[in-house]
PDB file of C-alpha atoms and ligand atoms in Angstrom:
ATOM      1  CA  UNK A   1       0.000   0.000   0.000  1.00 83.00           C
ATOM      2  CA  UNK A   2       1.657   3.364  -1.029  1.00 90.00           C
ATOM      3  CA  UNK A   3       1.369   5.971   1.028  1.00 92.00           C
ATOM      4  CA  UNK A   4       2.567   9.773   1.492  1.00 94.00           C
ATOM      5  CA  UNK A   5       4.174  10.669   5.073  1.00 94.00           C
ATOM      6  CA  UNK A   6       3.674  14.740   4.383  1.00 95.00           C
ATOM      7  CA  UNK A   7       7.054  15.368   6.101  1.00 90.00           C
ATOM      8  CA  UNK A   8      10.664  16.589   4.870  1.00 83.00           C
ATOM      9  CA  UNK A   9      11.981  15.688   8.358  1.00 84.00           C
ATOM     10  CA  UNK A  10      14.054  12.380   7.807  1.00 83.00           C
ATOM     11  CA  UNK A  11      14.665  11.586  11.022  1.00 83.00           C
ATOM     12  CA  UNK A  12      10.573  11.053  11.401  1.00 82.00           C
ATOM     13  CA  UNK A  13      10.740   8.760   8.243  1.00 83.00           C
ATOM     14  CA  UNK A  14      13.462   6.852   9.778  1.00 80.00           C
ATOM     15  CA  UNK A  15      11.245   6.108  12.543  1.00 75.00           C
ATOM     16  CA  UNK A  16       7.952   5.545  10.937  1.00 78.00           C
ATOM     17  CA  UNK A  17      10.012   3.177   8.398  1.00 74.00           C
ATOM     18  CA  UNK A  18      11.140   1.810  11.886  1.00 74.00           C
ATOM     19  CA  UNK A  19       7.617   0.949  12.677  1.00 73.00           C
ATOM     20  CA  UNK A  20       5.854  -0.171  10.369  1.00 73.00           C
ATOM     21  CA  UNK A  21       5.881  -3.433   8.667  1.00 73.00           C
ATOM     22  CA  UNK A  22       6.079  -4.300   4.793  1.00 77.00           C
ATOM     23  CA  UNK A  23       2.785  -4.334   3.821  1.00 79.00           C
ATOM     24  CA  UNK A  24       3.121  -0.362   3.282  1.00 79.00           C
ATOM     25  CA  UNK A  25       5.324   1.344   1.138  1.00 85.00           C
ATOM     26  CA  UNK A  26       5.961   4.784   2.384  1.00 88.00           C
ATOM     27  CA  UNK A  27       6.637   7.726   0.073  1.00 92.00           C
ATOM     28  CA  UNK A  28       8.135  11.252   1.318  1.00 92.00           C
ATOM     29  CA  UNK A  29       7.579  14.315  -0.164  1.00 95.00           C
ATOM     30  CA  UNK A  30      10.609  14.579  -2.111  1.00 92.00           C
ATOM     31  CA  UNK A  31       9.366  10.999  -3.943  1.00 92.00           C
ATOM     32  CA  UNK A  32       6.142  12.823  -4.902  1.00 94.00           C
ATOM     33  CA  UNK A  33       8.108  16.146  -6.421  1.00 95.00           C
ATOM     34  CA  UNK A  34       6.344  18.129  -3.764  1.00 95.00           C
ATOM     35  CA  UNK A  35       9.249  20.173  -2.470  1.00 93.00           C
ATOM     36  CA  UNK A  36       7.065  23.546  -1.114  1.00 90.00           C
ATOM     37  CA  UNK A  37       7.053  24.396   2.767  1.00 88.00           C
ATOM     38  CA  UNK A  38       4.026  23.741   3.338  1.00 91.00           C
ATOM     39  CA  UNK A  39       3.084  26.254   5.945  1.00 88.00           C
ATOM     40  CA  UNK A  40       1.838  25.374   9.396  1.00 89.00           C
ATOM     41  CA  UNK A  41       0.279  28.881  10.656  1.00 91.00           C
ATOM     42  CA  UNK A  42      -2.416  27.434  12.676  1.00 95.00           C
ATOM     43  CA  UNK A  43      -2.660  27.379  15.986  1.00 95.00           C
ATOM     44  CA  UNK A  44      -2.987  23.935  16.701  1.00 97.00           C
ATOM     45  CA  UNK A  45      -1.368  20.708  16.065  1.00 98.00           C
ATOM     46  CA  UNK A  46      -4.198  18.960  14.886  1.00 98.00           C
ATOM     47  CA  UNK A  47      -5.116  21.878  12.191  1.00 98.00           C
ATOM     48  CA  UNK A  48      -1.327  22.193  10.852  1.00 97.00           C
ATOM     49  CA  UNK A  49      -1.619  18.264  10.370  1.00 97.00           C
ATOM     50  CA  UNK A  50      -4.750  18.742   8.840  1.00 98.00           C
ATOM     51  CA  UNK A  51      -3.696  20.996   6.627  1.00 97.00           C
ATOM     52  CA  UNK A  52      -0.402  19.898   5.469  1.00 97.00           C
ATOM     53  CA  UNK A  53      -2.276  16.397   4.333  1.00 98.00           C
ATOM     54  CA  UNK A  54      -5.230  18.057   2.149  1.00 98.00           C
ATOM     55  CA  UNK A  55      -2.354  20.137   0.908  1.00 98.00           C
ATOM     56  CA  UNK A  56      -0.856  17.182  -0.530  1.00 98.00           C
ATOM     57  CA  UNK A  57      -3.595  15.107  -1.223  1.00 98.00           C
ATOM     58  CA  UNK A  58      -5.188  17.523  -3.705  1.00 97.00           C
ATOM     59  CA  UNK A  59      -2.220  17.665  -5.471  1.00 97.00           C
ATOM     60  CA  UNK A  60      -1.568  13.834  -5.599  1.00 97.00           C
ATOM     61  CA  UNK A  61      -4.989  12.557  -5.045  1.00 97.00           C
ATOM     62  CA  UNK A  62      -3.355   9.590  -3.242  1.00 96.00           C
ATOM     63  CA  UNK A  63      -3.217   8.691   0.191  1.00 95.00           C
ATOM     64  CA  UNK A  64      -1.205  10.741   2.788  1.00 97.00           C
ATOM     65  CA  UNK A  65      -0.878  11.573   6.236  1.00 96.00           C
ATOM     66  CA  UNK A  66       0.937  14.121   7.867  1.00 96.00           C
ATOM     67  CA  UNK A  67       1.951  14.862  11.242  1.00 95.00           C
ATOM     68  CA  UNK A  68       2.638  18.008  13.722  1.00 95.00           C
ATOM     69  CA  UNK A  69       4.260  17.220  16.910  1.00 95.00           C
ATOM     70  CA  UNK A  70       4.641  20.470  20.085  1.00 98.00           C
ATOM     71  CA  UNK A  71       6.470  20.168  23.586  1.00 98.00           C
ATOM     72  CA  UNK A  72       4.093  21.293  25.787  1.00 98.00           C
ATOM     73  CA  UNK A  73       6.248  22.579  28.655  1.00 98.00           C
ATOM     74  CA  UNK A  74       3.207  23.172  32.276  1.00 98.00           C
ATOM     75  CA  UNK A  75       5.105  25.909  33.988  1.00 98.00           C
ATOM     76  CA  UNK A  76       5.472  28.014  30.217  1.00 98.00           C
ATOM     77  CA  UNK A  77       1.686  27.437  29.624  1.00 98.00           C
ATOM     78  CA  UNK A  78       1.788  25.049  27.233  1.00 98.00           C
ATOM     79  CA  UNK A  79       4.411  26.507  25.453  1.00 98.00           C
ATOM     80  CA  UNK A  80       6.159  26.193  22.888  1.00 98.00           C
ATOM     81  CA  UNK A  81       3.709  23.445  22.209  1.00 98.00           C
ATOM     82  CA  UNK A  82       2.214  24.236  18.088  1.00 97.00           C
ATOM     83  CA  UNK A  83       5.110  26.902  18.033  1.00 97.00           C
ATOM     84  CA  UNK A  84       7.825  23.970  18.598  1.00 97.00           C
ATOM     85  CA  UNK A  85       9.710  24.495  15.720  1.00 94.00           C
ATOM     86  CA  UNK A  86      10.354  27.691  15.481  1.00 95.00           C
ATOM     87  CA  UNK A  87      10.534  28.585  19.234  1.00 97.00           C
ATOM     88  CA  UNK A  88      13.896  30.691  18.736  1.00 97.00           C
ATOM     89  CA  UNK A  89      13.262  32.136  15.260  1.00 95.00           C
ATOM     90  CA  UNK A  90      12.537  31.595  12.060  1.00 91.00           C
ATOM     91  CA  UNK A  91      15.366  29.462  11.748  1.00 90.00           C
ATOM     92  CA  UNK A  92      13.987  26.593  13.633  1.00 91.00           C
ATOM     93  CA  UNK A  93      17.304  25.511  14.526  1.00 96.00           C
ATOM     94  CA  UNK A  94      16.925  22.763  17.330  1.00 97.00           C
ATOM     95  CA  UNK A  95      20.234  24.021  19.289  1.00 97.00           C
ATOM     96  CA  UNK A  96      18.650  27.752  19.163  1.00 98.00           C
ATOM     97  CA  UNK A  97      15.335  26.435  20.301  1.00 98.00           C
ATOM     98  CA  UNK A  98      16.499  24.394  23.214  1.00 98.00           C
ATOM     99  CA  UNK A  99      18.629  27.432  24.796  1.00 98.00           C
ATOM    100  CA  UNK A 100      15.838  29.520  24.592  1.00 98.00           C
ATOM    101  CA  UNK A 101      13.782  26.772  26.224  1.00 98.00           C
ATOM    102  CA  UNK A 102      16.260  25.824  28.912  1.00 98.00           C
ATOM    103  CA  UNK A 103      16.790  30.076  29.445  1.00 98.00           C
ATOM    104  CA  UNK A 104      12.597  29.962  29.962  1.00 98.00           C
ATOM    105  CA  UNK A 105      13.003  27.440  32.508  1.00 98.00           C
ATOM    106  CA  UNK A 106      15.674  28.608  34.584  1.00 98.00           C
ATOM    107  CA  UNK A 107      15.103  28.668  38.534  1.00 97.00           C
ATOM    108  CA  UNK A 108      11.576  27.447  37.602  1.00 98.00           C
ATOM    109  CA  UNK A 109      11.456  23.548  39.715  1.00 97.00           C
ATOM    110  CA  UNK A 110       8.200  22.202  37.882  1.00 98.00           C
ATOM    111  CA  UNK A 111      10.369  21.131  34.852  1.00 98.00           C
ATOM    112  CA  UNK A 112       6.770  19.035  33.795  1.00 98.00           C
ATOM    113  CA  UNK A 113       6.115  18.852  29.880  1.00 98.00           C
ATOM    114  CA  UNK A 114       4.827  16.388  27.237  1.00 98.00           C
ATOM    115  CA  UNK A 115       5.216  15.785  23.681  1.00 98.00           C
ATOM    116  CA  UNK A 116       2.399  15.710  21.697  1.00 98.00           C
ATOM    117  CA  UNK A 117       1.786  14.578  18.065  1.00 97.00           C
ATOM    118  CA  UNK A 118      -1.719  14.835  16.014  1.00 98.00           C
ATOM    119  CA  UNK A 119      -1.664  12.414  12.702  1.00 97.00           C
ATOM    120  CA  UNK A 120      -4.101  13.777  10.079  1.00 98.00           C
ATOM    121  CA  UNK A 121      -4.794  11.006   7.760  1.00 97.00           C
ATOM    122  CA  UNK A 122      -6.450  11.436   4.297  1.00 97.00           C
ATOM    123  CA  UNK A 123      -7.669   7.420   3.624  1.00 95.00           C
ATOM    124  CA  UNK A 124     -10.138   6.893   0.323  1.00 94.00           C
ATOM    125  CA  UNK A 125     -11.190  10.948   0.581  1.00 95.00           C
ATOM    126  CA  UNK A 126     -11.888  10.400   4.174  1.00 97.00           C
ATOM    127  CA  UNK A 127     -10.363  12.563   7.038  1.00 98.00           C
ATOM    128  CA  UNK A 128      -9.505  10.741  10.392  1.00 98.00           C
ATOM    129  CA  UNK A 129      -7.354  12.524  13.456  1.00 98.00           C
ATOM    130  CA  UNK A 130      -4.829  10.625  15.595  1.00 98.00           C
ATOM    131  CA  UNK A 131      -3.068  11.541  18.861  1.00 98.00           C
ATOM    132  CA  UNK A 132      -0.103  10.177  21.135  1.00 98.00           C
ATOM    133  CA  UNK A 133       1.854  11.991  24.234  1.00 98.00           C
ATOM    134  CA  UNK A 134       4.161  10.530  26.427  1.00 98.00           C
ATOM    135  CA  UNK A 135       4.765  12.857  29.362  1.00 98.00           C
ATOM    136  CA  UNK A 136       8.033  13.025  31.228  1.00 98.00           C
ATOM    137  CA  UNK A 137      10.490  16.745  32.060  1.00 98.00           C
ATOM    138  CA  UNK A 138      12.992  18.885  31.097  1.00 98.00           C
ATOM    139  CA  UNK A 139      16.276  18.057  32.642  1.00 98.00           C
ATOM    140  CA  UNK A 140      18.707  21.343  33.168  1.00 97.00           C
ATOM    141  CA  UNK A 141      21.392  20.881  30.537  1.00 97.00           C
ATOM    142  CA  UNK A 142      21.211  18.765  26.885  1.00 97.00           C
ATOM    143  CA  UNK A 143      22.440  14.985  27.305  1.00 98.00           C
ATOM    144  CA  UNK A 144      22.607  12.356  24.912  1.00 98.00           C
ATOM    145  CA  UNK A 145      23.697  13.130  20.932  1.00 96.00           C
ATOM    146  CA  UNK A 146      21.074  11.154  19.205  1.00 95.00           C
ATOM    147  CA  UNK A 147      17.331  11.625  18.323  1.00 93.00           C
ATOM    148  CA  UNK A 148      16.431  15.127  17.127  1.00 94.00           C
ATOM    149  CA  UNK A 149      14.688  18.598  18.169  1.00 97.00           C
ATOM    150  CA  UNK A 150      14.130  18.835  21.724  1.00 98.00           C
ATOM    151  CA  UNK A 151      15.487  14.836  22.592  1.00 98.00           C
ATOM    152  CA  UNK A 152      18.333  15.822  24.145  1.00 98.00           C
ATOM    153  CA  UNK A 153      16.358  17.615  27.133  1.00 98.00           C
ATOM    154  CA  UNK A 154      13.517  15.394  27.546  1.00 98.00           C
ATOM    155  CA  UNK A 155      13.369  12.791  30.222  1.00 98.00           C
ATOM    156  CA  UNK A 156      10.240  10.183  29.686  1.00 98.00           C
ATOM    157  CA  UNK A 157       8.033   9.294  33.197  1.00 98.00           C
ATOM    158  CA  UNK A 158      10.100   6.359  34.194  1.00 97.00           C
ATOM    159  CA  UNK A 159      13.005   7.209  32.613  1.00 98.00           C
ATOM    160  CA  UNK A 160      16.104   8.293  33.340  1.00 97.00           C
ATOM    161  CA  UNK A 161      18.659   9.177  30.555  1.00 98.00           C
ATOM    162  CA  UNK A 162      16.998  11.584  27.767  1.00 98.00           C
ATOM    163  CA  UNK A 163      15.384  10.730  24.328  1.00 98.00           C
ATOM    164  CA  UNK A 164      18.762  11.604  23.054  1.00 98.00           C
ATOM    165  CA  UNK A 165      20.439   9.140  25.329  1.00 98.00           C
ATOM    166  CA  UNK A 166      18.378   6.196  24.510  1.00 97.00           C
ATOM    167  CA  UNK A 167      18.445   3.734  21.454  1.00 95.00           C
ATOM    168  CA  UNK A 168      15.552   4.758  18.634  1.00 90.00           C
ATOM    169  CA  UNK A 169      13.924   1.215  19.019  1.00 90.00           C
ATOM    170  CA  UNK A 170      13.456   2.442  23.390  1.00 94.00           C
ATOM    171  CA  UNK A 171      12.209   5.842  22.166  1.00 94.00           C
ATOM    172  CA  UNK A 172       9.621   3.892  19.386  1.00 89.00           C
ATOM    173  CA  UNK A 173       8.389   1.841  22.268  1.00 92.00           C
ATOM    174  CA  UNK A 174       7.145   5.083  23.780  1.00 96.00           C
ATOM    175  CA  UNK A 175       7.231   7.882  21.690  1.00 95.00           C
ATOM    176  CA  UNK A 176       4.433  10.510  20.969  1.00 96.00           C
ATOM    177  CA  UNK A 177       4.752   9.788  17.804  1.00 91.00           C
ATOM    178  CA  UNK A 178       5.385   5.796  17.882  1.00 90.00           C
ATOM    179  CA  UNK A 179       1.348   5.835  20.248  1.00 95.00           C
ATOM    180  CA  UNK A 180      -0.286   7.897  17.323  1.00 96.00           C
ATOM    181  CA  UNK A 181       1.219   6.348  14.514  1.00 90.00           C
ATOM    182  CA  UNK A 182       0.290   2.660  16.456  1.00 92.00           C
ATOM    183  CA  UNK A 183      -3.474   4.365  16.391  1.00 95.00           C
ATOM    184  CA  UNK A 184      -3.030   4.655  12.812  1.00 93.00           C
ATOM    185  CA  UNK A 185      -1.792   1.410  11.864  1.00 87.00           C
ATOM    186  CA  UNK A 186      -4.237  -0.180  13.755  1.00 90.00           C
ATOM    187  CA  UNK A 187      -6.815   1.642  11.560  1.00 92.00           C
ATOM    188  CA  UNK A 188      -4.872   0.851   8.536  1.00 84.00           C
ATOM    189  CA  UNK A 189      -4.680  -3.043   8.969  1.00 79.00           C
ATOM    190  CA  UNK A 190      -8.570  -2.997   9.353  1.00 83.00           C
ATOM    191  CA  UNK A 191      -8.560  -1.781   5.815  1.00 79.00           C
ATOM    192  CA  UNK A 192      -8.896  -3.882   2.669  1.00 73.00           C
ATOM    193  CA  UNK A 193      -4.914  -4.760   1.280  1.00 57.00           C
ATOM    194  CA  UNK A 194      -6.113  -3.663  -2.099  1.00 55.00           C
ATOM    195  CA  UNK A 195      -6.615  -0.063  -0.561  1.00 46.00           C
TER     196      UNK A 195
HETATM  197  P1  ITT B 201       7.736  18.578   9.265  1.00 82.42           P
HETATM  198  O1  ITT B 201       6.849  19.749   9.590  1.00 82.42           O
HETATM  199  O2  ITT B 201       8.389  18.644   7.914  1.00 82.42           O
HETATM  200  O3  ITT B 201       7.060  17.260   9.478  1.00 82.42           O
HETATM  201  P2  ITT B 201       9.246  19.436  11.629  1.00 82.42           P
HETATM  202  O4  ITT B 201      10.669  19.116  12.039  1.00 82.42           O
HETATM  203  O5  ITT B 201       8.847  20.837  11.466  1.00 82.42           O
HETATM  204  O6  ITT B 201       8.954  18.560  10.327  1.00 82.42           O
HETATM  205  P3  ITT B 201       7.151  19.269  13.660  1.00 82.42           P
HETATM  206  O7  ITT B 201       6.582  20.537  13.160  1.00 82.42           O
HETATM  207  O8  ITT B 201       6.232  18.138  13.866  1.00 82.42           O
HETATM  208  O9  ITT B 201       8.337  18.745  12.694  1.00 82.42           O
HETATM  209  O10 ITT B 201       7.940  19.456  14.984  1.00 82.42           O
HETATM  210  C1  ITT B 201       7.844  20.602  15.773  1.00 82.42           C
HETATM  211  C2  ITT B 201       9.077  20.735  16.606  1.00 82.42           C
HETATM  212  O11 ITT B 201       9.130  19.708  17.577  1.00 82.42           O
HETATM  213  C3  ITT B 201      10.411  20.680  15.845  1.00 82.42           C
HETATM  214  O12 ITT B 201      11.253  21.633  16.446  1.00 82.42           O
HETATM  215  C4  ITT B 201      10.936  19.309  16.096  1.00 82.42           C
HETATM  216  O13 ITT B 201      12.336  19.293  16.129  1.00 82.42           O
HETATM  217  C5  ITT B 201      10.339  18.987  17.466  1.00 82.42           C
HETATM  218  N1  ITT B 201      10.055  17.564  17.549  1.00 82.42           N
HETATM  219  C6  ITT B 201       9.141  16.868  16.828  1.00 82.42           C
HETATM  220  N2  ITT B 201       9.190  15.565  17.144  1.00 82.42           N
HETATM  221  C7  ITT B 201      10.164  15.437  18.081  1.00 82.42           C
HETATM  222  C8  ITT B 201      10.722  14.347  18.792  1.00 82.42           C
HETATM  223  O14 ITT B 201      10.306  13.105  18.592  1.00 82.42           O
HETATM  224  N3  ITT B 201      11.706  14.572  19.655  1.00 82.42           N
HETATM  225  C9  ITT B 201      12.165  15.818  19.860  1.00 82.42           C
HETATM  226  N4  ITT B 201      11.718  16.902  19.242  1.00 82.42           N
HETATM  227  C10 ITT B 201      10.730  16.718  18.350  1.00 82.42           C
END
């Protein structure tokens, strides 16, 4: 089954390919020619994921889903939850956004926060919505040098070395993104193969 992840971010093919088994062939944008930023002005992560998969699927008419994923830090308000990305600028450089985040935090103890990803999926014209957080804090100073974006601050509940510390196939057992995109398979393998 061939199917557009609505993402330039290869680190969240890598894990999504990590996930899921054969039976789905998964196509980037780049395979698909579609090489626009697609923007993500709204503001929240389920209408950004919306919107970045009807952007694609009415110019494919195939399959697609897409995803939009926000730290949600308690003690900022929520922030920089749908602003993630570009936290520190325009930029959205990851090293730029975690000083500013760490900076935020400082002599604040309630270091609470969750990631949280929303999976819009655009299945046979249909639109479905699917969500996974894990929740866990932000530790005082980056650890760990793998994973991506905010990893190397972020302790899971239960945990303790950083999302940047631990092996991919640990974070996929637990992930935001692994519990929405195990939603969506499990939606997927209800449907006909031929789909
Ligand atoms: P696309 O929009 O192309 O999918 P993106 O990198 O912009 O890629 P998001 O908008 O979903 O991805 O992510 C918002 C921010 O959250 C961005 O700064 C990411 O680095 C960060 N982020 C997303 N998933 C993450 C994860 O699993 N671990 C750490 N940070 C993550």
């Amino acid at each position: 089954m061939e199917l557009i992840f609505a993402t330039n971010n290869k680190h969240k093919i890598r894990e999504i390919s990590d996930l899921l088994d054969n039976r789905f062939n998964i196509l980037g944008l780049a395979d698909v020619s579609i090489t626009d930023d697609i923007p993500e002005d709204a503001d929240n992560l389920a209408d950004n994921a919306v919107y970045k998969a009807r952007y694609v699927h009415e110019r494919t008419s195939m399959n697609v889903f897409a995803d939009d994923t926000g730290l949600e830090v308690n003690a900022l308000n929520g922030a920089p939850g749908v602003h993630s990305a570009r936290y520190a600028g325009a930029g959205r450089n990851p090293d730029d956004n975690i000083i500013k985040l760490l900076k935020q935090l400082e002599g604040i103890t309630n270091r609470k926060a969750r990631f949280r990803t929303v999976i819009a999926l655009i299945f046979n014209n249909r639109e479905y919505l699917f969500e996974g957080k894990v929740e866990g804090k932000i530790i005082q100073k980056r650890k760990g040098t793998g994973g991506f974006g905010y990893d190397p601050v972020f302790i899971a509940k239960g945990y303790d070395k950083t999302f940047a510390e631990i092996p991919l196939s640990e974070k996929n057992k637990i992930s935001h993104r692994a519990q929405a995109m195990k939603k969506l398979l499990e939606f997927l393998a209800q449907q006909p193969v031929s789909q």
